[in-house]
């Protein structure tokens, strides 16, 4: 593999186009840390930055046969990563607006007699979804959201790192948001 370190980016892309995994590994080794620093600087979340960069390189591997040998690989990676970050922020903005409008609807528009019934059903549904989470993730989520413990306190209680706690809670929130979005879509369709 040491011979690959001496190859130019364009030469590595040519090899990558042919499915050379070692060429991909060399590209990854050259650019992974730079992409991670860039993503972390923009996202301000280490775990999210790792996920976005991992998706970037997975996408490079999947699109390996269509990469241009004459282009600037570093610029291509930065532009692709920046685009992924913009997409993430746009999604967060839309999601925030959706949740705000839903919250406003719930506060202002639910004066019907079935409101207590729907509220109880929603609470039960949310509780069921929380119970379906993996045990460690559920425990970290409960400690954070119900006991209002800090990540540090949760990490000490569970004998793990704050980063791991953050990862569990972020994943739990993603899972719950996805499951609740499905419920709300079904609610609006019916």
PDB file of C-alpha atoms in Angstrom:
ATOM      1  CA  UNK A   1       0.000   0.000   0.000  1.00  0.00           C
ATOM      2  CA  UNK A   2       2.979   2.312   0.434  1.00  0.00           C
ATOM      3  CA  UNK A   3       3.128   2.756  -3.346  1.00  0.00           C
ATOM      4  CA  UNK A   4      -0.352   4.271  -3.263  1.00  0.00           C
ATOM      5  CA  UNK A   5       0.786   7.072  -0.985  1.00  0.00           C
ATOM      6  CA  UNK A   6       2.984   8.387  -3.780  1.00  0.00           C
ATOM      7  CA  UNK A   7       0.154   8.480  -6.325  1.00  0.00           C
ATOM      8  CA  UNK A   8      -1.615  11.692  -7.254  1.00  0.00           C
ATOM      9  CA  UNK A   9      -5.320  12.150  -6.576  1.00  0.00           C
ATOM     10  CA  UNK A  10      -6.067  11.752 -10.281  1.00  0.00           C
ATOM     11  CA  UNK A  11      -4.171   8.459 -10.419  1.00  0.00           C
ATOM     12  CA  UNK A  12      -6.054   7.235  -7.351  1.00  0.00           C
ATOM     13  CA  UNK A  13      -9.370   8.159  -8.979  1.00  0.00           C
ATOM     14  CA  UNK A  14      -8.458   6.148 -12.077  1.00  0.00           C
ATOM     15  CA  UNK A  15      -7.738   3.133  -9.873  1.00  0.00           C
ATOM     16  CA  UNK A  16     -10.894   3.781  -7.864  1.00  0.00           C
ATOM     17  CA  UNK A  17     -12.944   3.859 -11.092  1.00  0.00           C
ATOM     18  CA  UNK A  18     -11.761   0.284 -11.634  1.00  0.00           C
ATOM     19  CA  UNK A  19     -12.937  -0.710  -8.129  1.00  0.00           C
ATOM     20  CA  UNK A  20      -9.526  -0.655  -6.413  1.00  0.00           C
ATOM     21  CA  UNK A  21     -10.318  -0.741  -2.668  1.00  0.00           C
ATOM     22  CA  UNK A  22      -6.751   0.170  -1.713  1.00  0.00           C
ATOM     23  CA  UNK A  23      -7.004   3.361  -3.782  1.00  0.00           C
ATOM     24  CA  UNK A  24     -10.224   4.160  -1.906  1.00  0.00           C
ATOM     25  CA  UNK A  25      -8.477   3.538   1.411  1.00  0.00           C
ATOM     26  CA  UNK A  26      -5.675   5.912   0.409  1.00  0.00           C
ATOM     27  CA  UNK A  27      -8.197   8.631  -0.551  1.00  0.00           C
ATOM     28  CA  UNK A  28      -9.960   8.051   2.770  1.00  0.00           C
ATOM     29  CA  UNK A  29      -6.687   8.308   4.687  1.00  0.00           C
ATOM     30  CA  UNK A  30      -5.728  11.530   2.887  1.00  0.00           C
ATOM     31  CA  UNK A  31      -8.996  13.357   3.310  1.00  0.00           C
ATOM     32  CA  UNK A  32     -10.950  11.851   6.208  1.00  0.00           C
ATOM     33  CA  UNK A  33      -9.464  14.010   8.968  1.00  0.00           C
ATOM     34  CA  UNK A  34      -9.743  17.213   6.896  1.00  0.00           C
ATOM     35  CA  UNK A  35     -13.391  16.483   6.111  1.00  0.00           C
ATOM     36  CA  UNK A  36     -14.094  15.647   9.754  1.00  0.00           C
ATOM     37  CA  UNK A  37     -12.595  18.931  10.984  1.00  0.00           C
ATOM     38  CA  UNK A  38     -14.558  20.884   8.373  1.00  0.00           C
ATOM     39  CA  UNK A  39     -17.839  19.115   9.229  1.00  0.00           C
ATOM     40  CA  UNK A  40     -17.328  19.505  12.980  1.00  0.00           C
ATOM     41  CA  UNK A  41     -16.592  23.203  12.576  1.00  0.00           C
ATOM     42  CA  UNK A  42     -19.866  23.689  10.693  1.00  0.00           C
ATOM     43  CA  UNK A  43     -22.132  21.296  12.617  1.00  0.00           C
ATOM     44  CA  UNK A  44     -20.744  21.803  16.135  1.00  0.00           C
ATOM     45  CA  UNK A  45     -21.554  18.157  16.903  1.00  0.00           C
ATOM     46  CA  UNK A  46     -18.825  15.535  16.780  1.00  0.00           C
ATOM     47  CA  UNK A  47     -21.071  12.497  16.330  1.00  0.00           C
ATOM     48  CA  UNK A  48     -23.118  14.176  13.616  1.00  0.00           C
ATOM     49  CA  UNK A  49     -19.920  15.285  11.863  1.00  0.00           C
ATOM     50  CA  UNK A  50     -18.644  11.684  11.911  1.00  0.00           C
ATOM     51  CA  UNK A  51     -21.927  10.449  10.439  1.00  0.00           C
ATOM     52  CA  UNK A  52     -21.938  13.039   7.653  1.00  0.00           C
ATOM     53  CA  UNK A  53     -18.307  12.338   6.719  1.00  0.00           C
ATOM     54  CA  UNK A  54     -18.933   8.592   6.794  1.00  0.00           C
ATOM     55  CA  UNK A  55     -21.885   9.076   4.418  1.00  0.00           C
ATOM     56  CA  UNK A  56     -19.673  11.195   2.169  1.00  0.00           C
ATOM     57  CA  UNK A  57     -17.067   8.452   1.796  1.00  0.00           C
ATOM     58  CA  UNK A  58     -19.707   5.747   1.416  1.00  0.00           C
ATOM     59  CA  UNK A  59     -21.175   7.818  -1.410  1.00  0.00           C
ATOM     60  CA  UNK A  60     -17.719   8.167  -3.009  1.00  0.00           C
ATOM     61  CA  UNK A  61     -17.387   4.383  -3.027  1.00  0.00           C
ATOM     62  CA  UNK A  62     -20.859   3.914  -4.521  1.00  0.00           C
ATOM     63  CA  UNK A  63     -20.206   6.514  -7.225  1.00  0.00           C
ATOM     64  CA  UNK A  64     -16.613   5.406  -7.863  1.00  0.00           C
ATOM     65  CA  UNK A  65     -17.206   4.516 -11.498  1.00  0.00           C
ATOM     66  CA  UNK A  66     -18.558   7.953 -12.354  1.00  0.00           C
ATOM     67  CA  UNK A  67     -15.869  10.129 -10.722  1.00  0.00           C
ATOM     68  CA  UNK A  68     -13.934  12.335 -13.119  1.00  0.00           C
ATOM     69  CA  UNK A  69     -10.195  11.689 -13.288  1.00  0.00           C
ATOM     70  CA  UNK A  70      -9.437  15.229 -14.369  1.00  0.00           C
ATOM     71  CA  UNK A  71     -11.170  17.034 -11.513  1.00  0.00           C
ATOM     72  CA  UNK A  72      -9.809  18.294  -8.216  1.00  0.00           C
ATOM     73  CA  UNK A  73     -10.640  15.568  -5.676  1.00  0.00           C
ATOM     74  CA  UNK A  74     -10.177  17.781  -2.607  1.00  0.00           C
ATOM     75  CA  UNK A  75     -12.511  20.446  -3.997  1.00  0.00           C
ATOM     76  CA  UNK A  76     -15.047  17.783  -4.984  1.00  0.00           C
ATOM     77  CA  UNK A  77     -15.017  16.342  -1.450  1.00  0.00           C
ATOM     78  CA  UNK A  78     -15.387  19.761   0.186  1.00  0.00           C
ATOM     79  CA  UNK A  79     -18.255  20.747  -2.112  1.00  0.00           C
ATOM     80  CA  UNK A  80     -20.012  17.405  -1.575  1.00  0.00           C
ATOM     81  CA  UNK A  81     -19.593  17.676   2.180  1.00  0.00           C
ATOM     82  CA  UNK A  82     -20.772  21.274   2.226  1.00  0.00           C
ATOM     83  CA  UNK A  83     -23.835  20.243   0.230  1.00  0.00           C
ATOM     84  CA  UNK A  84     -24.624  17.481   2.727  1.00  0.00           C
ATOM     85  CA  UNK A  85     -24.294  19.950   5.596  1.00  0.00           C
ATOM     86  CA  UNK A  86     -26.624  22.428   3.857  1.00  0.00           C
ATOM     87  CA  UNK A  87     -29.127  19.614   3.310  1.00  0.00           C
ATOM     88  CA  UNK A  88     -28.945  18.737   6.997  1.00  0.00           C
ATOM     89  CA  UNK A  89     -29.602  22.344   8.065  1.00  0.00           C
ATOM     90  CA  UNK A  90     -32.445  22.700   5.566  1.00  0.00           C
ATOM     91  CA  UNK A  91     -34.023  19.507   6.906  1.00  0.00           C
ATOM     92  CA  UNK A  92     -33.653  20.748  10.481  1.00  0.00           C
ATOM     93  CA  UNK A  93     -35.291  24.056   9.542  1.00  0.00           C
ATOM     94  CA  UNK A  94     -38.256  22.332   7.865  1.00  0.00           C
ATOM     95  CA  UNK A  95     -38.590  19.928  10.764  1.00  0.00           C
ATOM     96  CA  UNK A  96     -38.534  22.834  13.240  1.00  0.00           C
ATOM     97  CA  UNK A  97     -41.239  24.701  11.334  1.00  0.00           C
ATOM     98  CA  UNK A  98     -43.335  21.555  11.147  1.00  0.00           C
ATOM     99  CA  UNK A  99     -43.066  20.960  14.886  1.00  0.00           C
ATOM    100  CA  UNK A 100     -43.845  24.634  15.599  1.00  0.00           C
ATOM    101  CA  UNK A 101     -46.971  24.558  13.458  1.00  0.00           C
ATOM    102  CA  UNK A 102     -48.039  21.280  15.030  1.00  0.00           C
ATOM    103  CA  UNK A 103     -47.513  22.725  18.481  1.00  0.00           C
ATOM    104  CA  UNK A 104     -49.516  25.833  17.562  1.00  0.00           C
ATOM    105  CA  UNK A 105     -52.291  23.650  16.171  1.00  0.00           C
ATOM    106  CA  UNK A 106     -52.392  21.584  19.334  1.00  0.00           C
ATOM    107  CA  UNK A 107     -52.459  24.682  21.564  1.00  0.00           C
ATOM    108  CA  UNK A 108     -54.981  26.660  19.512  1.00  0.00           C
ATOM    109  CA  UNK A 109     -56.975  24.282  17.395  1.00  0.00           C
ATOM    110  CA  UNK A 110     -57.991  21.414  19.612  1.00  0.00           C
ATOM    111  CA  UNK A 111     -61.070  22.532  21.504  1.00  0.00           C
ATOM    112  CA  UNK A 112     -63.126  19.479  20.550  1.00  0.00           C
ATOM    113  CA  UNK A 113     -64.530  17.066  23.079  1.00  0.00           C
ATOM    114  CA  UNK A 114     -62.234  14.260  21.970  1.00  0.00           C
ATOM    115  CA  UNK A 115     -59.111  16.223  22.906  1.00  0.00           C
ATOM    116  CA  UNK A 116     -58.496  14.382  26.213  1.00  0.00           C
ATOM    117  CA  UNK A 117     -58.944  11.036  24.460  1.00  0.00           C
ATOM    118  CA  UNK A 118     -56.506  11.927  21.674  1.00  0.00           C
ATOM    119  CA  UNK A 119     -54.024  13.301  24.184  1.00  0.00           C
ATOM    120  CA  UNK A 120     -54.160  10.066  26.169  1.00  0.00           C
ATOM    121  CA  UNK A 121     -53.785   7.976  23.000  1.00  0.00           C
ATOM    122  CA  UNK A 122     -50.819  10.060  21.871  1.00  0.00           C
ATOM    123  CA  UNK A 123     -49.169   9.741  25.292  1.00  0.00           C
ATOM    124  CA  UNK A 124     -49.681   5.982  25.244  1.00  0.00           C
ATOM    125  CA  UNK A 125     -48.271   5.743  21.720  1.00  0.00           C
ATOM    126  CA  UNK A 126     -45.198   7.764  22.659  1.00  0.00           C
ATOM    127  CA  UNK A 127     -44.649   5.622  25.746  1.00  0.00           C
ATOM    128  CA  UNK A 128     -44.896   2.433  23.660  1.00  0.00           C
ATOM    129  CA  UNK A 129     -42.336   3.807  21.203  1.00  0.00           C
ATOM    130  CA  UNK A 130     -39.978   4.687  24.058  1.00  0.00           C
ATOM    131  CA  UNK A 131     -40.334   1.157  25.452  1.00  0.00           C
ATOM    132  CA  UNK A 132     -39.358  -0.272  22.039  1.00  0.00           C
ATOM    133  CA  UNK A 133     -35.961   1.484  22.154  1.00  0.00           C
ATOM    134  CA  UNK A 134     -32.908  -0.670  22.941  1.00  0.00           C
ATOM    135  CA  UNK A 135     -32.377  -0.983  26.699  1.00  0.00           C
ATOM    136  CA  UNK A 136     -29.269   1.231  27.062  1.00  0.00           C
ATOM    137  CA  UNK A 137     -30.675   3.867  24.740  1.00  0.00           C
ATOM    138  CA  UNK A 138     -34.022   3.850  26.584  1.00  0.00           C
ATOM    139  CA  UNK A 139     -32.319   4.146  29.956  1.00  0.00           C
ATOM    140  CA  UNK A 140     -30.151   7.094  28.852  1.00  0.00           C
ATOM    141  CA  UNK A 141     -33.203   8.761  27.267  1.00  0.00           C
ATOM    142  CA  UNK A 142     -35.310   8.295  30.417  1.00  0.00           C
ATOM    143  CA  UNK A 143     -32.571   9.685  32.630  1.00  0.00           C
ATOM    144  CA  UNK A 144     -32.190  12.710  30.381  1.00  0.00           C
ATOM    145  CA  UNK A 145     -35.822  13.520  29.628  1.00  0.00           C
ATOM    146  CA  UNK A 146     -37.677  12.281  32.697  1.00  0.00           C
ATOM    147  CA  UNK A 147     -35.130  12.593  35.481  1.00  0.00           C
ATOM    148  CA  UNK A 148     -33.555  15.713  33.906  1.00  0.00           C
ATOM    149  CA  UNK A 149     -29.994  14.511  34.513  1.00  0.00           C
ATOM    150  CA  UNK A 150     -27.057  16.004  32.633  1.00  0.00           C
ATOM    151  CA  UNK A 151     -25.027  13.918  30.199  1.00  0.00           C
ATOM    152  CA  UNK A 152     -22.214  13.857  32.740  1.00  0.00           C
ATOM    153  CA  UNK A 153     -24.521  12.538  35.482  1.00  0.00           C
ATOM    154  CA  UNK A 154     -25.958   9.918  33.140  1.00  0.00           C
ATOM    155  CA  UNK A 155     -22.458   8.845  32.050  1.00  0.00           C
ATOM    156  CA  UNK A 156     -21.403   8.427  35.675  1.00  0.00           C
ATOM    157  CA  UNK A 157     -24.566   6.476  36.504  1.00  0.00           C
ATOM    158  CA  UNK A 158     -24.185   4.161  33.496  1.00  0.00           C
ATOM    159  CA  UNK A 159     -20.394   3.888  33.689  1.00  0.00           C
ATOM    160  CA  UNK A 160     -19.825   5.227  30.175  1.00  0.00           C
ATOM    161  CA  UNK A 161     -18.681   8.415  28.431  1.00  0.00           C
ATOM    162  CA  UNK A 162     -20.655  11.600  27.861  1.00  0.00           C
ATOM    163  CA  UNK A 163     -20.104  11.097  24.140  1.00  0.00           C
ATOM    164  CA  UNK A 164     -21.730   7.683  24.299  1.00  0.00           C
ATOM    165  CA  UNK A 165     -24.660   9.125  26.267  1.00  0.00           C
ATOM    166  CA  UNK A 166     -25.038  11.889  23.685  1.00  0.00           C
ATOM    167  CA  UNK A 167     -24.980   9.289  20.909  1.00  0.00           C
ATOM    168  CA  UNK A 168     -27.694   7.191  22.622  1.00  0.00           C
ATOM    169  CA  UNK A 169     -29.967  10.182  23.231  1.00  0.00           C
ATOM    170  CA  UNK A 170     -29.517  11.611  19.718  1.00  0.00           C
ATOM    171  CA  UNK A 171     -30.323   8.216  18.204  1.00  0.00           C
ATOM    172  CA  UNK A 172     -33.362   7.837  20.469  1.00  0.00           C
ATOM    173  CA  UNK A 173     -34.640  11.243  19.373  1.00  0.00           C
ATOM    174  CA  UNK A 174     -34.124  10.374  15.699  1.00  0.00           C
ATOM    175  CA  UNK A 175     -36.004   7.095  16.112  1.00  0.00           C
ATOM    176  CA  UNK A 176     -38.864   8.710  18.033  1.00  0.00           C
ATOM    177  CA  UNK A 177     -39.157  11.600  15.566  1.00  0.00           C
ATOM    178  CA  UNK A 178     -39.359   9.145  12.685  1.00  0.00           C
ATOM    179  CA  UNK A 179     -42.020   7.061  14.405  1.00  0.00           C
ATOM    180  CA  UNK A 180     -44.032  10.124  15.428  1.00  0.00           C
ATOM    181  CA  UNK A 181     -43.814  11.580  11.921  1.00  0.00           C
ATOM    182  CA  UNK A 182     -45.340   8.363  10.597  1.00  0.00           C
ATOM    183  CA  UNK A 183     -48.166   8.689  13.122  1.00  0.00           C
ATOM    184  CA  UNK A 184     -48.837  12.313  12.174  1.00  0.00           C
ATOM    185  CA  UNK A 185     -48.802  11.501   8.462  1.00  0.00           C
ATOM    186  CA  UNK A 186     -51.344   8.755   9.068  1.00  0.00           C
ATOM    187  CA  UNK A 187     -53.394  11.153  11.209  1.00  0.00           C
ATOM    188  CA  UNK A 188     -53.513  13.776   8.460  1.00  0.00           C
ATOM    189  CA  UNK A 189     -54.362  11.258   5.735  1.00  0.00           C
ATOM    190  CA  UNK A 190     -57.216   9.636   7.656  1.00  0.00           C
TER     191      UNK A 190
END
